Structure formats: structure tokens, C-alpha cells
PDB file of C-alpha atoms and ligand atoms in Angstrom:
ATOM      1  CA  MET A1442      71.710  -3.347 -46.111  1.00 43.00           C
ATOM      2  CA  ILE A1443      70.321  -5.195 -43.127  1.00 46.00           C
ATOM      3  CA  GLN A1444      66.857  -4.411 -44.412  1.00 48.00           C
ATOM      4  CA  ASN A1445      67.714  -6.058 -47.712  1.00 48.00           C
ATOM      5  CA  VAL A1446      68.982  -9.212 -46.136  1.00 48.00           C
ATOM      6  CA  ARG A1447      65.782  -9.520 -44.109  1.00 50.00           C
ATOM      7  CA  LEU A1448      63.686  -9.011 -47.209  1.00 49.00           C
ATOM      8  CA  GLY A1449      65.736 -11.605 -49.006  1.00 48.00           C
ATOM      9  CA  TRP A1450      65.117 -14.119 -46.263  1.00 50.00           C
ATOM     10  CA  SER A1451      61.372 -13.639 -46.102  1.00 49.00           C
ATOM     11  CA  VAL A1452      61.069 -13.962 -49.872  1.00 48.00           C
ATOM     12  CA  ALA A1453      63.061 -17.157 -49.683  1.00 47.00           C
ATOM     13  CA  ILE A1454      60.883 -18.491 -46.876  1.00 46.00           C
ATOM     14  CA  LEU A1455      57.688 -17.552 -48.701  1.00 47.00           C
ATOM     15  CA  SER A1456      58.701 -19.271 -51.882  1.00 44.00           C
ATOM     16  CA  PHE A1457      59.894 -22.290 -49.972  1.00 44.00           C
ATOM     17  CA  SER A1458      56.542 -22.741 -48.276  1.00 42.00           C
ATOM     18  CA  CYS A1459      54.736 -22.589 -51.636  1.00 43.00           C
ATOM     19  CA  SER A1460      56.779 -25.056 -53.603  1.00 44.00           C
ATOM     20  CA  THR A1461      59.791 -26.773 -52.110  1.00 42.00           C
ATOM     21  CA  PHE A1462      58.144 -27.424 -48.765  1.00 50.00           C
ATOM     22  CA  ALA A1463      54.746 -28.240 -50.250  1.00 66.00           C
ATOM     23  CA  GLU A1464      53.612 -31.369 -48.540  1.00 84.00           C
ATOM     24  CA  THR A1465      53.577 -34.701 -50.213  1.00 95.00           C
ATOM     25  CA  VAL A1466      50.140 -36.062 -51.060  1.00 97.00           C
ATOM     26  CA  LYS A1467      49.891 -39.692 -50.027  1.00 98.00           C
ATOM     27  CA  LEU A1468      47.736 -42.103 -52.000  1.00 98.00           C
ATOM     28  CA  LEU A1469      46.696 -45.547 -50.768  1.00 98.00           C
ATOM     29  CA  GLU A1470      47.302 -48.484 -53.085  1.00 98.00           C
ATOM     30  CA  LEU A1471      45.143 -51.403 -51.881  1.00 98.00           C
ATOM     31  CA  ASP A1472      44.629 -55.027 -52.888  1.00 97.00           C
ATOM     32  CA  TRP A1473      42.653 -55.245 -56.130  1.00 98.00           C
ATOM     33  CA  SER A1474      43.823 -54.290 -59.616  1.00 98.00           C
ATOM     34  CA  SER A1475      41.597 -51.416 -60.743  1.00 98.00           C
ATOM     35  CA  GLN A1476      42.203 -49.560 -57.496  1.00 98.00           C
ATOM     36  CA  ARG A1477      45.961 -50.034 -57.792  1.00 98.00           C
ATOM     37  CA  VAL A1478      46.073 -48.793 -61.388  1.00 98.00           C
ATOM     38  CA  LEU A1479      43.823 -45.780 -60.815  1.00 98.00           C
ATOM     39  CA  THR A1480      45.864 -44.764 -57.780  1.00 98.00           C
ATOM     40  CA  HIS A1481      48.909 -44.580 -60.050  1.00 98.00           C
ATOM     41  CA  VAL A1482      46.915 -42.690 -62.696  1.00 98.00           C
ATOM     42  CA  LEU A1483      45.879 -40.024 -60.197  1.00 98.00           C
ATOM     43  CA  ALA A1484      49.416 -39.825 -58.808  1.00 98.00           C
ATOM     44  CA  ASP A1485      50.790 -39.352 -62.347  1.00 98.00           C
ATOM     45  CA  ILE A1486      48.258 -36.587 -63.024  1.00 97.00           C
ATOM     46  CA  LEU A1487      49.233 -34.845 -59.778  1.00 97.00           C
ATOM     47  CA  GLU A1488      52.944 -35.188 -60.542  1.00 96.00           C
ATOM     48  CA  SER A1489      52.306 -33.633 -63.961  1.00 95.00           C
ATOM     49  CA  LYS A1490      51.008 -30.632 -62.014  1.00 94.00           C
ATOM     50  CA  ASN A1491      54.106 -30.546 -59.795  1.00 93.00           C
ATOM     51  CA  VAL A1492      52.372 -32.016 -56.756  1.00 95.00           C
ATOM     52  CA  LYS A1493      54.694 -34.360 -54.902  1.00 96.00           C
ATOM     53  CA  THR A1494      53.086 -37.734 -54.315  1.00 97.00           C
ATOM     54  CA  GLU A1495      53.844 -40.887 -52.413  1.00 98.00           C
ATOM     55  CA  ILE A1496      52.055 -44.176 -52.931  1.00 98.00           C
ATOM     56  CA  ILE A1497      51.533 -46.287 -49.830  1.00 98.00           C
ATOM     57  CA  ALA A1498      50.719 -49.934 -50.587  1.00 98.00           C
ATOM     58  CA  ILE A1499      48.741 -51.654 -47.813  1.00 98.00           C
ATOM     59  CA  PRO A1500      45.936 -54.209 -47.505  1.00 96.00           C
ATOM     60  CA  SER A1501      42.375 -52.817 -47.402  1.00 95.00           C
ATOM     61  CA  THR A1502      41.650 -53.362 -43.725  1.00 94.00           C
ATOM     62  CA  PRO A1503      43.892 -50.609 -42.248  1.00 97.00           C
ATOM     63  CA  GLN A1504      42.846 -48.032 -44.887  1.00 98.00           C
ATOM     64  CA  TRP A1505      40.478 -46.270 -42.446  1.00 98.00           C
ATOM     65  CA  MET A1506      43.162 -45.866 -39.815  1.00 98.00           C
ATOM     66  CA  TYR A1507      45.523 -44.382 -42.430  1.00 98.00           C
ATOM     67  CA  LEU A1508      42.942 -41.936 -43.799  1.00 98.00           C
ATOM     68  CA  SER A1509      41.493 -40.822 -40.466  1.00 98.00           C
ATOM     69  CA  THR A1510      44.895 -40.145 -38.877  1.00 97.00           C
ATOM     70  CA  GLY A1511      46.334 -38.350 -41.901  1.00 95.00           C
ATOM     71  CA  LYS A1512      48.899 -41.103 -42.582  1.00 97.00           C
ATOM     72  CA  ALA A1513      47.324 -41.117 -46.038  1.00 98.00           C
ATOM     73  CA  ASP A1514      45.251 -38.619 -48.014  1.00 98.00           C
ATOM     74  CA  ILE A1515      43.420 -40.359 -50.848  1.00 98.00           C
ATOM     75  CA  GLN A1516      41.686 -43.689 -51.518  1.00 98.00           C
ATOM     76  CA  VAL A1517      40.337 -43.612 -55.079  1.00 98.00           C
ATOM     77  CA  GLU A1518      37.851 -46.521 -54.941  1.00 98.00           C
ATOM     78  CA  VAL A1519      35.576 -46.818 -51.928  1.00 98.00           C
ATOM     79  CA  TRP A1520      32.908 -49.410 -52.798  1.00 98.00           C
ATOM     80  CA  GLU A1521      29.483 -49.182 -51.229  1.00 96.00           C
ATOM     81  CA  GLY A1522      28.955 -52.935 -50.974  1.00 94.00           C
ATOM     82  CA  SER A1523      32.054 -53.792 -48.970  1.00 94.00           C
ATOM     83  CA  MET A1524      33.087 -50.438 -47.470  1.00 96.00           C
ATOM     84  CA  GLY A1525      29.921 -48.343 -47.205  1.00 94.00           C
ATOM     85  CA  PRO A1526      29.174 -48.688 -43.472  1.00 91.00           C
ATOM     86  CA  GLN A1527      32.738 -47.976 -42.284  1.00 94.00           C
ATOM     87  CA  TYR A1528      33.130 -45.097 -44.689  1.00 97.00           C
ATOM     88  CA  GLN A1529      29.854 -43.545 -43.523  1.00 96.00           C
ATOM     89  CA  SER A1530      30.688 -43.845 -39.837  1.00 96.00           C
ATOM     90  CA  LEU A1531      34.050 -42.055 -40.267  1.00 98.00           C
ATOM     91  CA  LEU A1532      32.356 -39.401 -42.397  1.00 98.00           C
ATOM     92  CA  ASP A1533      29.738 -38.864 -39.667  1.00 98.00           C
ATOM     93  CA  LYS A1534      32.516 -38.333 -37.122  1.00 98.00           C
ATOM     94  CA  ALA A1535      34.271 -35.895 -39.515  1.00 97.00           C
ATOM     95  CA  LEU A1536      37.409 -38.080 -39.433  1.00 98.00           C
ATOM     96  CA  ILE A1537      37.536 -38.260 -43.239  1.00 98.00           C
ATOM     97  CA  GLU A1538      35.925 -36.334 -46.089  1.00 98.00           C
ATOM     98  CA  GLU A1539      34.194 -37.264 -49.278  1.00 98.00           C
ATOM     99  CA  GLY A1540      36.483 -36.477 -52.213  1.00 98.00           C
ATOM    100  CA  GLY A1541      33.891 -37.199 -54.864  1.00 97.00           C
ATOM    101  CA  THR A1542      31.597 -39.772 -56.420  1.00 98.00           C
ATOM    102  CA  HIS A1543      32.478 -41.671 -59.565  1.00 98.00           C
ATOM    103  CA  LYS A1544      29.956 -42.093 -62.365  1.00 98.00           C
ATOM    104  CA  ALA A1545      30.326 -45.880 -62.119  1.00 98.00           C
ATOM    105  CA  LYS A1546      27.563 -47.999 -60.603  1.00 98.00           C
ATOM    106  CA  THR A1547      28.876 -51.008 -58.732  1.00 98.00           C
ATOM    107  CA  ARG A1548      27.930 -54.400 -57.407  1.00 98.00           C
ATOM    108  CA  GLU A1549      29.835 -56.830 -55.192  1.00 97.00           C
ATOM    109  CA  GLU A1550      28.228 -60.204 -54.670  1.00 97.00           C
ATOM    110  CA  TRP A1551      28.473 -63.982 -54.722  1.00 98.00           C
ATOM    111  CA  TRP A1552      29.182 -64.964 -58.339  1.00 98.00           C
ATOM    112  CA  TYR A1553      29.353 -68.162 -60.400  1.00 98.00           C
ATOM    113  CA  PRO A1554      30.465 -69.007 -63.972  1.00 98.00           C
ATOM    114  CA  ASP A1555      27.551 -69.749 -66.348  1.00 98.00           C
ATOM    115  CA  TYR A1556      28.114 -73.551 -66.583  1.00 98.00           C
ATOM    116  CA  VAL A1557      27.150 -73.818 -62.892  1.00 98.00           C
ATOM    117  CA  GLU A1558      23.527 -73.049 -63.700  1.00 97.00           C
ATOM    118  CA  ALA A1559      22.997 -76.456 -65.339  1.00 97.00           C
ATOM    119  CA  LEU A1560      24.372 -78.141 -62.188  1.00 97.00           C
ATOM    120  CA  CYS A1561      22.256 -76.082 -59.786  1.00 98.00           C
ATOM    121  CA  PRO A1562      18.814 -75.503 -61.284  1.00 97.00           C
ATOM    122  CA  GLY A1563      17.067 -72.385 -60.028  1.00 98.00           C
ATOM    123  CA  LEU A1564      20.124 -70.121 -59.951  1.00 98.00           C
ATOM    124  CA  PRO A1565      20.541 -67.165 -59.848  1.00 98.00           C
ATOM    125  CA  ASP A1566      17.852 -67.289 -57.136  1.00 98.00           C
ATOM    126  CA  TRP A1567      19.730 -67.912 -53.852  1.00 98.00           C
ATOM    127  CA  LYS A1568      17.162 -70.517 -52.798  1.00 98.00           C
ATOM    128  CA  ALA A1569      18.703 -72.877 -55.344  1.00 98.00           C
ATOM    129  CA  LEU A1570      21.759 -72.995 -53.048  1.00 98.00           C
ATOM    130  CA  GLU A1571      19.714 -74.737 -50.347  1.00 96.00           C
ATOM    131  CA  LYS A1572      19.566 -77.873 -52.499  1.00 95.00           C
ATOM    132  CA  CYS A1573      22.860 -77.892 -54.320  1.00 96.00           C
ATOM    133  CA  HIS A1574      25.434 -76.717 -51.768  1.00 98.00           C
ATOM    134  CA  ALA A1575      27.137 -80.118 -52.112  1.00 97.00           C
ATOM    135  CA  ILE A1576      28.416 -79.415 -55.638  1.00 98.00           C
ATOM    136  CA  PHE A1577      30.490 -76.572 -54.145  1.00 98.00           C
ATOM    137  CA  ALA A1578      31.992 -78.768 -51.412  1.00 97.00           C
ATOM    138  CA  GLU A1579      35.698 -79.585 -51.324  1.00 94.00           C
ATOM    139  CA  PRO A1580      36.426 -83.351 -51.418  1.00 93.00           C
ATOM    140  CA  GLY A1581      35.426 -85.015 -48.152  1.00 94.00           C
ATOM    141  CA  GLU A1582      33.437 -82.044 -46.857  1.00 96.00           C
ATOM    142  CA  GLN A1583      29.709 -81.588 -46.599  1.00 93.00           C
ATOM    143  CA  PHE A1584      29.465 -77.809 -46.549  1.00 97.00           C
ATOM    144  CA  GLY A1585      29.708 -75.917 -49.799  1.00 98.00           C
ATOM    145  CA  THR A1586      32.616 -73.468 -49.988  1.00 98.00           C
ATOM    146  CA  PHE A1587      32.165 -69.801 -50.750  1.00 98.00           C
ATOM    147  CA  TYR A1588      35.457 -68.086 -51.592  1.00 98.00           C
ATOM    148  CA  THR A1589      35.875 -64.449 -50.763  1.00 97.00           C
ATOM    149  CA  GLY A1590      38.564 -61.775 -50.435  1.00 96.00           C
ATOM    150  CA  PRO A1591      39.853 -59.697 -47.512  1.00 94.00           C
ATOM    151  CA  TRP A1592      37.182 -57.000 -47.926  1.00 94.00           C
ATOM    152  CA  GLU A1593      34.902 -57.006 -44.965  1.00 78.00           C
ATOM    153  CA  LYS A1594      31.626 -58.636 -45.842  1.00 80.00           C
ATOM    154  CA  PRO A1595      29.544 -60.354 -43.181  1.00 87.00           C
ATOM    155  CA  ASP A1596      29.215 -63.496 -45.277  1.00 94.00           C
ATOM    156  CA  ASN A1597      29.094 -65.730 -42.241  1.00 95.00           C
ATOM    157  CA  ALA A1598      26.232 -63.630 -40.860  1.00 95.00           C
ATOM    158  CA  ARG A1599      24.370 -63.947 -44.151  1.00 96.00           C
ATOM    159  CA  ILE A1600      24.948 -67.706 -44.274  1.00 97.00           C
ATOM    160  CA  ARG A1601      23.584 -67.981 -40.742  1.00 97.00           C
ATOM    161  CA  ALA A1602      20.556 -65.767 -41.397  1.00 97.00           C
ATOM    162  CA  LEU A1603      19.643 -67.569 -44.619  1.00 97.00           C
ATOM    163  CA  GLN A1604      20.440 -70.976 -43.093  1.00 97.00           C
ATOM    164  CA  LEU A1605      22.744 -72.050 -45.895  1.00 98.00           C
ATOM    165  CA  ASN A1606      25.094 -75.008 -45.675  1.00 98.00           C
ATOM    166  CA  PHE A1607      28.175 -73.078 -46.674  1.00 98.00           C
ATOM    167  CA  LYS A1608      31.502 -72.198 -45.155  1.00 97.00           C
ATOM    168  CA  VAL A1609      33.584 -69.152 -46.060  1.00 97.00           C
ATOM    169  CA  VAL A1610      37.179 -69.356 -47.232  1.00 97.00           C
ATOM    170  CA  VAL A1611      38.964 -65.981 -47.245  1.00 96.00           C
ATOM    171  CA  LEU A1612      41.610 -65.486 -49.928  1.00 97.00           C
ATOM    172  CA  PRO A1613      44.282 -62.842 -49.278  1.00 96.00           C
ATOM    173  CA  ASP A1614      43.791 -60.449 -52.228  1.00 96.00           C
ATOM    174  CA  GLY A1615      42.373 -59.789 -55.687  1.00 96.00           C
ATOM    175  CA  ASP A1616      45.113 -61.810 -57.412  1.00 96.00           C
ATOM    176  CA  SER A1617      44.204 -64.949 -55.463  1.00 97.00           C
ATOM    177  CA  ILE A1618      40.557 -64.508 -56.417  1.00 97.00           C
ATOM    178  CA  ASN A1619      41.535 -64.148 -60.070  1.00 97.00           C
ATOM    179  CA  GLN A1620      43.667 -67.303 -59.932  1.00 97.00           C
ATOM    180  CA  LYS A1621      40.811 -69.247 -58.361  1.00 98.00           C
ATOM    181  CA  ILE A1622      38.435 -68.125 -61.120  1.00 98.00           C
ATOM    182  CA  HIS A1623      40.882 -69.062 -63.932  1.00 97.00           C
ATOM    183  CA  GLN A1624      41.653 -72.404 -62.317  1.00 98.00           C
ATOM    184  CA  TYR A1625      38.033 -73.475 -61.783  1.00 98.00           C
ATOM    185  CA  VAL A1626      36.697 -72.170 -65.095  1.00 98.00           C
ATOM    186  CA  SER A1627      39.430 -73.961 -67.069  1.00 98.00           C
ATOM    187  CA  LYS A1628      38.272 -77.275 -65.527  1.00 98.00           C
ATOM    188  CA  LYS A1629      34.586 -76.296 -65.514  1.00 98.00           C
ATOM    189  CA  LYS A1630      34.479 -76.976 -61.770  1.00 97.00           C
ATOM    190  CA  PRO A1631      31.537 -75.577 -59.772  1.00 98.00           C
ATOM    191  CA  LEU A1632      32.603 -72.311 -58.180  1.00 98.00           C
ATOM    192  CA  LEU A1633      30.919 -69.784 -55.928  1.00 98.00           C
ATOM    193  CA  ILE A1634      33.146 -66.775 -55.336  1.00 98.00           C
ATOM    194  CA  PHE A1635      33.069 -63.092 -54.417  1.00 97.00           C
ATOM    195  CA  ASN A1636      33.222 -60.942 -57.529  1.00 97.00           C
ATOM    196  CA  TRP A1637      32.354 -57.395 -58.499  1.00 98.00           C
ATOM    197  CA  THR A1638      31.537 -55.124 -61.360  1.00 98.00           C
ATOM    198  CA  PRO A1639      33.145 -53.135 -62.957  1.00 98.00           C
ATOM    199  CA  ASN A1640      35.941 -55.685 -63.221  1.00 98.00           C
ATOM    200  CA  TRP A1641      37.810 -57.684 -65.906  1.00 97.00           C
ATOM    201  CA  VAL A1642      35.708 -60.802 -65.351  1.00 97.00           C
ATOM    202  CA  GLU A1643      32.570 -59.722 -67.188  1.00 94.00           C
ATOM    203  CA  SER A1644      34.402 -59.328 -70.509  1.00 93.00           C
ATOM    204  CA  THR A1645      36.125 -62.706 -70.159  1.00 96.00           C
ATOM    205  CA  TYR A1646      33.925 -65.280 -68.430  1.00 97.00           C
ATOM    206  CA  PRO A1647      30.131 -65.344 -68.708  1.00 97.00           C
ATOM    207  CA  GLY A1648      28.538 -65.753 -65.313  1.00 98.00           C
ATOM    208  CA  SER A1649      25.990 -64.270 -62.895  1.00 98.00           C
ATOM    209  CA  PHE A1650      25.614 -62.865 -59.444  1.00 98.00           C
ATOM    210  CA  VAL A1651      23.413 -64.782 -57.005  1.00 98.00           C
ATOM    211  CA  GLU A1652      20.138 -62.919 -56.367  1.00 98.00           C
ATOM    212  CA  PHE A1653      19.638 -62.721 -52.614  1.00 98.00           C
ATOM    213  CA  PRO A1654      16.673 -60.889 -51.044  1.00 97.00           C
ATOM    214  CA  PRO A1655      17.149 -57.226 -52.042  1.00 96.00           C
ATOM    215  CA  TYR A1656      19.530 -55.114 -49.973  1.00 94.00           C
ATOM    216  CA  SER A1657      18.268 -52.566 -47.499  1.00 92.00           C
ATOM    217  CA  ALA A1658      20.129 -50.689 -44.789  1.00 90.00           C
ATOM    218  CA  GLU A1659      17.678 -51.972 -42.118  1.00 94.00           C
ATOM    219  CA  CYS A1660      18.550 -55.541 -43.044  1.00 95.00           C
ATOM    220  CA  GLU A1661      22.084 -54.989 -41.743  1.00 90.00           C
ATOM    221  CA  LYS A1662      20.897 -53.859 -38.326  1.00 91.00           C
ATOM    222  CA  ASP A1663      17.375 -55.049 -37.618  1.00 95.00           C
ATOM    223  CA  PRO A1664      16.944 -58.786 -37.013  1.00 96.00           C
ATOM    224  CA  LYS A1665      13.190 -58.408 -37.516  1.00 96.00           C
ATOM    225  CA  TRP A1666      13.691 -57.265 -41.093  1.00 94.00           C
ATOM    226  CA  GLY A1667      13.377 -59.934 -43.768  1.00 94.00           C
ATOM    227  CA  MET A1668      12.677 -63.644 -43.726  1.00 93.00           C
ATOM    228  CA  ASN A1669      14.687 -64.474 -40.595  1.00 95.00           C
ATOM    229  CA  ASP A1670      13.366 -62.729 -37.463  1.00 95.00           C
ATOM    230  CA  LYS A1671      16.288 -63.773 -35.280  1.00 96.00           C
ATOM    231  CA  TYR A1672      19.225 -62.462 -37.293  1.00 95.00           C
ATOM    232  CA  PRO A1673      20.181 -59.457 -39.421  1.00 96.00           C
ATOM    233  CA  TRP A1674      21.888 -59.819 -42.827  1.00 95.00           C
ATOM    234  CA  ASP A1675      19.176 -61.917 -44.503  1.00 96.00           C
ATOM    235  CA  CYS A1676      19.655 -59.895 -47.695  1.00 96.00           C
ATOM    236  CA  GLY A1677      22.109 -59.326 -50.541  1.00 95.00           C
ATOM    237  CA  ASN A1678      24.503 -56.439 -51.250  1.00 94.00           C
ATOM    238  CA  PRO A1679      23.464 -53.230 -53.054  1.00 95.00           C
ATOM    239  CA  THR A1680      22.960 -53.731 -56.807  1.00 96.00           C
ATOM    240  CA  GLY A1681      23.440 -50.170 -58.111  1.00 96.00           C
ATOM    241  CA  GLY A1682      26.035 -49.279 -55.506  1.00 97.00           C
ATOM    242  CA  TRP A1683      28.098 -46.109 -55.418  1.00 98.00           C
ATOM    243  CA  LEU A1684      31.839 -45.751 -55.894  1.00 98.00           C
ATOM    244  CA  LYS A1685      33.471 -42.869 -54.064  1.00 98.00           C
ATOM    245  CA  ILE A1686      36.824 -41.298 -53.299  1.00 98.00           C
ATOM    246  CA  ALA A1687      37.723 -40.814 -49.644  1.00 98.00           C
ATOM    247  CA  VAL A1688      40.162 -38.091 -48.608  1.00 98.00           C
ATOM    248  CA  SER A1689      41.808 -37.105 -45.345  1.00 98.00           C
ATOM    249  CA  SER A1690      40.213 -34.155 -43.579  1.00 96.00           C
ATOM    250  CA  GLY A1691      43.400 -32.119 -43.987  1.00 92.00           C
ATOM    251  CA  LEU A1692      43.827 -32.509 -47.727  1.00 96.00           C
ATOM    252  CA  LYS A1693      41.814 -29.462 -48.781  1.00 94.00           C
ATOM    253  CA  ASP A1694      44.088 -27.122 -46.829  1.00 93.00           C
ATOM    254  CA  ARG A1695      47.359 -28.864 -47.540  1.00 92.00           C
ATOM    255  CA  SER A1696      46.924 -29.291 -51.279  1.00 94.00           C
ATOM    256  CA  HIS A1697      44.048 -27.500 -52.856  1.00 92.00           C
ATOM    257  CA  CYS A1698      45.327 -28.692 -56.197  1.00 94.00           C
ATOM    258  CA  ALA A1699      45.111 -32.363 -55.232  1.00 96.00           C
ATOM    259  CA  TYR A1700      41.702 -31.761 -53.705  1.00 96.00           C
ATOM    260  CA  LYS A1701      40.466 -30.257 -56.997  1.00 95.00           C
ATOM    261  CA  ALA A1702      41.980 -33.091 -59.010  1.00 96.00           C
ATOM    262  CA  VAL A1703      40.143 -35.618 -56.871  1.00 97.00           C
ATOM    263  CA  GLN A1704      36.836 -33.866 -57.551  1.00 95.00           C
ATOM    264  CA  LYS A1705      37.493 -34.106 -61.301  1.00 95.00           C
ATOM    265  CA  PHE A1706      38.410 -37.776 -61.053  1.00 96.00           C
ATOM    266  CA  GLN A1707      34.981 -39.163 -61.910  1.00 96.00           C
ATOM    267  CA  LEU A1708      35.243 -42.464 -63.683  1.00 98.00           C
ATOM    268  CA  THR A1709      32.732 -44.631 -65.523  1.00 98.00           C
ATOM    269  CA  ASN A1710      32.236 -48.391 -65.374  1.00 98.00           C
ATOM    270  CA  SER A1711      34.325 -48.832 -68.508  1.00 97.00           C
ATOM    271  CA  ASP A1712      37.164 -46.678 -67.104  1.00 98.00           C
ATOM    272  CA  VAL A1713      37.373 -48.909 -64.018  1.00 98.00           C
ATOM    273  CA  ALA A1714      36.998 -52.158 -65.985  1.00 98.00           C
ATOM    274  CA  LEU A1715      39.807 -51.042 -68.326  1.00 98.00           C
ATOM    275  CA  ALA A1716      42.107 -50.442 -65.354  1.00 98.00           C
ATOM    276  CA  ALA A1717      41.453 -53.981 -64.088  1.00 98.00           C
ATOM    277  CA  ALA A1718      41.841 -55.582 -67.523  1.00 98.00           C
ATOM    278  CA  LEU A1719      45.218 -53.971 -68.248  1.00 98.00           C
ATOM    279  CA  VAL A1720      46.682 -55.825 -65.267  1.00 98.00           C
ATOM    280  CA  ASP A1721      44.538 -58.959 -65.005  1.00 97.00           C
ATOM    281  CA  ILE A1722      44.175 -59.779 -68.716  1.00 96.00           C
ATOM    282  CA  ASN A1723      46.974 -57.877 -70.464  1.00 97.00           C
ATOM    283  CA  LYS A1724      49.377 -58.648 -67.598  1.00 97.00           C
ATOM    284  CA  LEU A1725      50.972 -55.221 -67.435  1.00 98.00           C
ATOM    285  CA  ASP A1726      52.604 -54.259 -64.169  1.00 98.00           C
ATOM    286  CA  VAL A1727      50.685 -51.589 -62.270  1.00 98.00           C
ATOM    287  CA  PRO A1728      52.752 -48.491 -63.222  1.00 98.00           C
ATOM    288  CA  SER A1729      52.755 -49.535 -66.918  1.00 98.00           C
ATOM    289  CA  ALA A1730      49.013 -50.207 -66.783  1.00 98.00           C
ATOM    290  CA  ALA A1731      48.518 -46.684 -65.426  1.00 98.00           C
ATOM    291  CA  LYS A1732      50.568 -45.238 -68.308  1.00 98.00           C
ATOM    292  CA  GLU A1733      48.578 -47.292 -70.826  1.00 98.00           C
ATOM    293  CA  TRP A1734      45.291 -46.249 -69.229  1.00 98.00           C
ATOM    294  CA  MET A1735      46.323 -42.611 -69.618  1.00 98.00           C
ATOM    295  CA  VAL A1736      47.102 -43.195 -73.308  1.00 98.00           C
ATOM    296  CA  GLN A1737      43.729 -44.840 -73.919  1.00 98.00           C
ATOM    297  CA  ARG A1738      41.900 -42.141 -71.934  1.00 98.00           C
ATOM    298  CA  ASN A1739      44.066 -39.299 -73.206  1.00 98.00           C
ATOM    299  CA  ASP A1740      41.259 -36.781 -73.849  1.00 96.00           C
ATOM    300  CA  TYR A1741      39.922 -37.248 -70.357  1.00 96.00           C
ATOM    301  CA  VAL A1742      43.341 -36.972 -68.707  1.00 97.00           C
ATOM    302  CA  ARG A1743      44.115 -33.785 -70.627  1.00 96.00           C
ATOM    303  CA  GLN A1744      40.796 -32.305 -69.616  1.00 95.00           C
ATOM    304  CA  VAL A1745      41.493 -32.962 -65.934  1.00 94.00           C
ATOM    305  CA  GLN A1746      44.978 -31.492 -66.288  1.00 93.00           C
ATOM    306  CA  GLN A1747      43.509 -28.350 -67.881  1.00 93.00           C
ATOM    307  CA  ASP A1748      40.695 -27.980 -65.374  1.00 91.00           C
ATOM    308  CA  ILE A1749      42.763 -28.127 -62.225  1.00 89.00           C
ATOM    309  CA  ASP A1750      44.489 -25.002 -61.182  1.00 78.00           C
ATOM    310  CA  CYS A1751      47.857 -25.584 -59.541  1.00 78.00           C
ATOM    311  CA  ARG A1752      50.443 -22.946 -59.045  1.00 66.00           C
TER     312      ARG A1752
HETATM  313  C1  TMO B 414      36.507 -53.932 -53.047  1.00 90.65           C
HETATM  314  N1  TMO B 414      36.224 -54.873 -54.133  1.00 90.65           N
HETATM  315  C2  TMO B 414      35.943 -54.141 -55.421  1.00 90.65           C
HETATM  316  C3  TMO B 414      37.392 -55.779 -54.356  1.00 90.65           C
HETATM  317  O1  TMO B 414      35.169 -55.604 -53.818  1.00 90.65           O
END
């Protein structure tokens, strides 16, 4: 009798630890549209496999603290151009792990709408900016303005190294960048702004990235590299940059299923651009955009669901 009760308890405890007590997988929702949508897509896929998920919405800057302390488990879009160095340094210290690499090739760079070229001859070569910075100046100012987002780019260091007459204005998130682009393009006002691909912009507004001296890792560290011997950062961002998924170092042990799903989550440029467009052009809210993305990419979603083994 007593034996039976004991057995009953241990069975209950065993089954609890496998399902009911299974830990929640926490995904980071950051501050630009494609990332937000794809976070919800991955969470929906995990939920469909009975993995409990929680989405934590924060700005980009504290993402590394969240991932390296286990306050969060997954960040689905780590971009080489703006996040590469920090990502690599945490990886080197084994504070985070690589979840996978998307198929997409990325670029993040200074961007302008096509009508700007007529006003600043020589673009996209960055040297053209030496002569026509004034067309990008706000009324009453002499420096041109470069608008950027909250993603850490040493734009001031680049401006210094290339001796450009520009100042940097930091906008709080992806939405504010989008508004600025719509606003300026509708009035055909000269605009120089941080943009990236894959994104919604390329299918909506013709434009180009500024071509700075080609990126190299030494350029970031070695002042001697490049045209300015005194300062580093006299180069542009990577052009065929990677896009990765970062995971917490504990994820593999805590949810093998989520870990596997992350490895299967390998998206193309058009997958990422679609995620951005559903919110930024079609104006869906983020959870609805994720649902719509899963409808439009149904074959892919089903394949991932079949391939991952979750009990
Ligand atoms: C991180 N981002 C794609 C907005 O440059």
C-alpha cells in the first residue's frame, strides 16, 4: 500500500517535470518591425508544439544583458552591421550561444531616396557628401543631419574619421525612422537616414545606400587602416552581412525542442522583408502580421513543425 503511494508520487513528479513544469522559453521582441513579427512567428510555432513561451518587449540596447543572464532565451534577428561586435564578444566569453544563421544577406547603411542624387552629384560615392552636406541641413544650421535609430553604430566616429560636416540625430525606434522616410519622400526633401535590407523600403521607395570605403574588421580597431591615419572607422558597414539568431547558453538543456526549432528557423531576404511589410505597409498589428506571415509561408511553417521533435 505504502509502496503504491510512493510509486504514485514519483510518477506524478516525473510527469510534472516533463510537461507542467517545463520552463517557459522567453523571446525578445525588439524595436524594428521584421524582428517583432518573426519573434511572434517563432513563438506561435513553439506554442503549436506545446512549448510555453513568453515574449519580452524591450529596446535593443539591453538585449545582451537579457540573453547573457538568462532573463531571455532567443533573439531572432542579430544583424552583423549593427550588432556583430557585441554579439561576437559575448560568444567568445561563452555568455550566449549561436542559435543559427539565416539565409538572408543583410546591409545596414546610410541611405537616401533616389531624387537626392540630382541634388548631390556624385552619390552614391560618399565623397559627394563633402560638397553637398548643406542640402541635408535643418533650417538655420550648417551641418548636414544624418538620422539614425537606437542601434549602436559609431556614426560619430565615422563622421570624424571621414571629416564630414554632419551631425547625428538618433530617433527612438524603427517606427520613427519609417515616419521620417514617409514624411521627407512625400515632400521630396533631401534625406540621409539609416536604413537596412531586407526591409519594406526597397519595395516602396527607390533609393540607394551611400558607398563608403569598403568595410573591414581592422578598420574598426586600427587607426592606421584606411585613408585617415589618426582615427578608426574610416569605412562603411558590411555589404553582404550575416543575420543570426542568438540564444541563451541554457536553452539547449532547458528546451531541446525550442533549440531545434531555432536551428530550423532559417529565413531568406524575402521572408524578412515580408515580415516588415505586413506591419509597415499593410499596417497589421504585430500578432496579426505574424499570423498572416504564417499563412503566406504555410509550407515552410509546416515543414518546421514536422521537423522538430517535441514530446
Ligand atoms: C537592426 N536594424 C535592422 C534595425 O538595423
